[in-house]
């Protein structure tokens, strides 16, 4: 069960920092 919790935390942390990068990518284009 610990593995599942860790995966959830990682998935939430990934989209967090990725959100600003995704917006900068299309904006730069």
Coordinates of C-alpha atoms in Angstrom, one line a residue:
X1 CA 0.0 0.0 0.0
X2 CA 2.9 2.3 0.6
X3 CA 3.9 2.0 -3.0
X4 CA 0.5 3.2 -4.1
X5 CA 0.7 6.3 -1.8
X6 CA 4.2 7.1 -3.1
X7 CA 3.0 6.9 -6.7
X8 CA 0.1 9.2 -6.0
X9 CA 2.4 11.8 -4.4
X10 CA 4.8 11.5 -7.4
X11 CA 2.0 11.9 -9.9
X12 CA 0.8 15.0 -8.1
X13 CA 4.3 16.5 -7.8
X14 CA 5.0 15.9 -11.5
X15 CA 2.0 17.8 -12.9
X16 CA 2.7 20.7 -10.5
X17 CA 6.1 21.8 -11.9
X18 CA 5.1 20.6 -15.4
X19 CA 2.1 23.0 -15.5
X20 CA 4.2 26.2 -15.7
X21 CA 6.5 24.5 -18.3
X22 CA 3.6 23.5 -20.5
X23 CA 2.3 27.1 -20.5
X24 CA 5.7 28.5 -21.3
X25 CA 6.2 26.0 -24.2
X26 CA 3.0 27.1 -26.2
X27 CA 3.5 30.7 -25.2
X28 CA 7.1 30.7 -26.6
X29 CA 5.9 29.2 -29.9

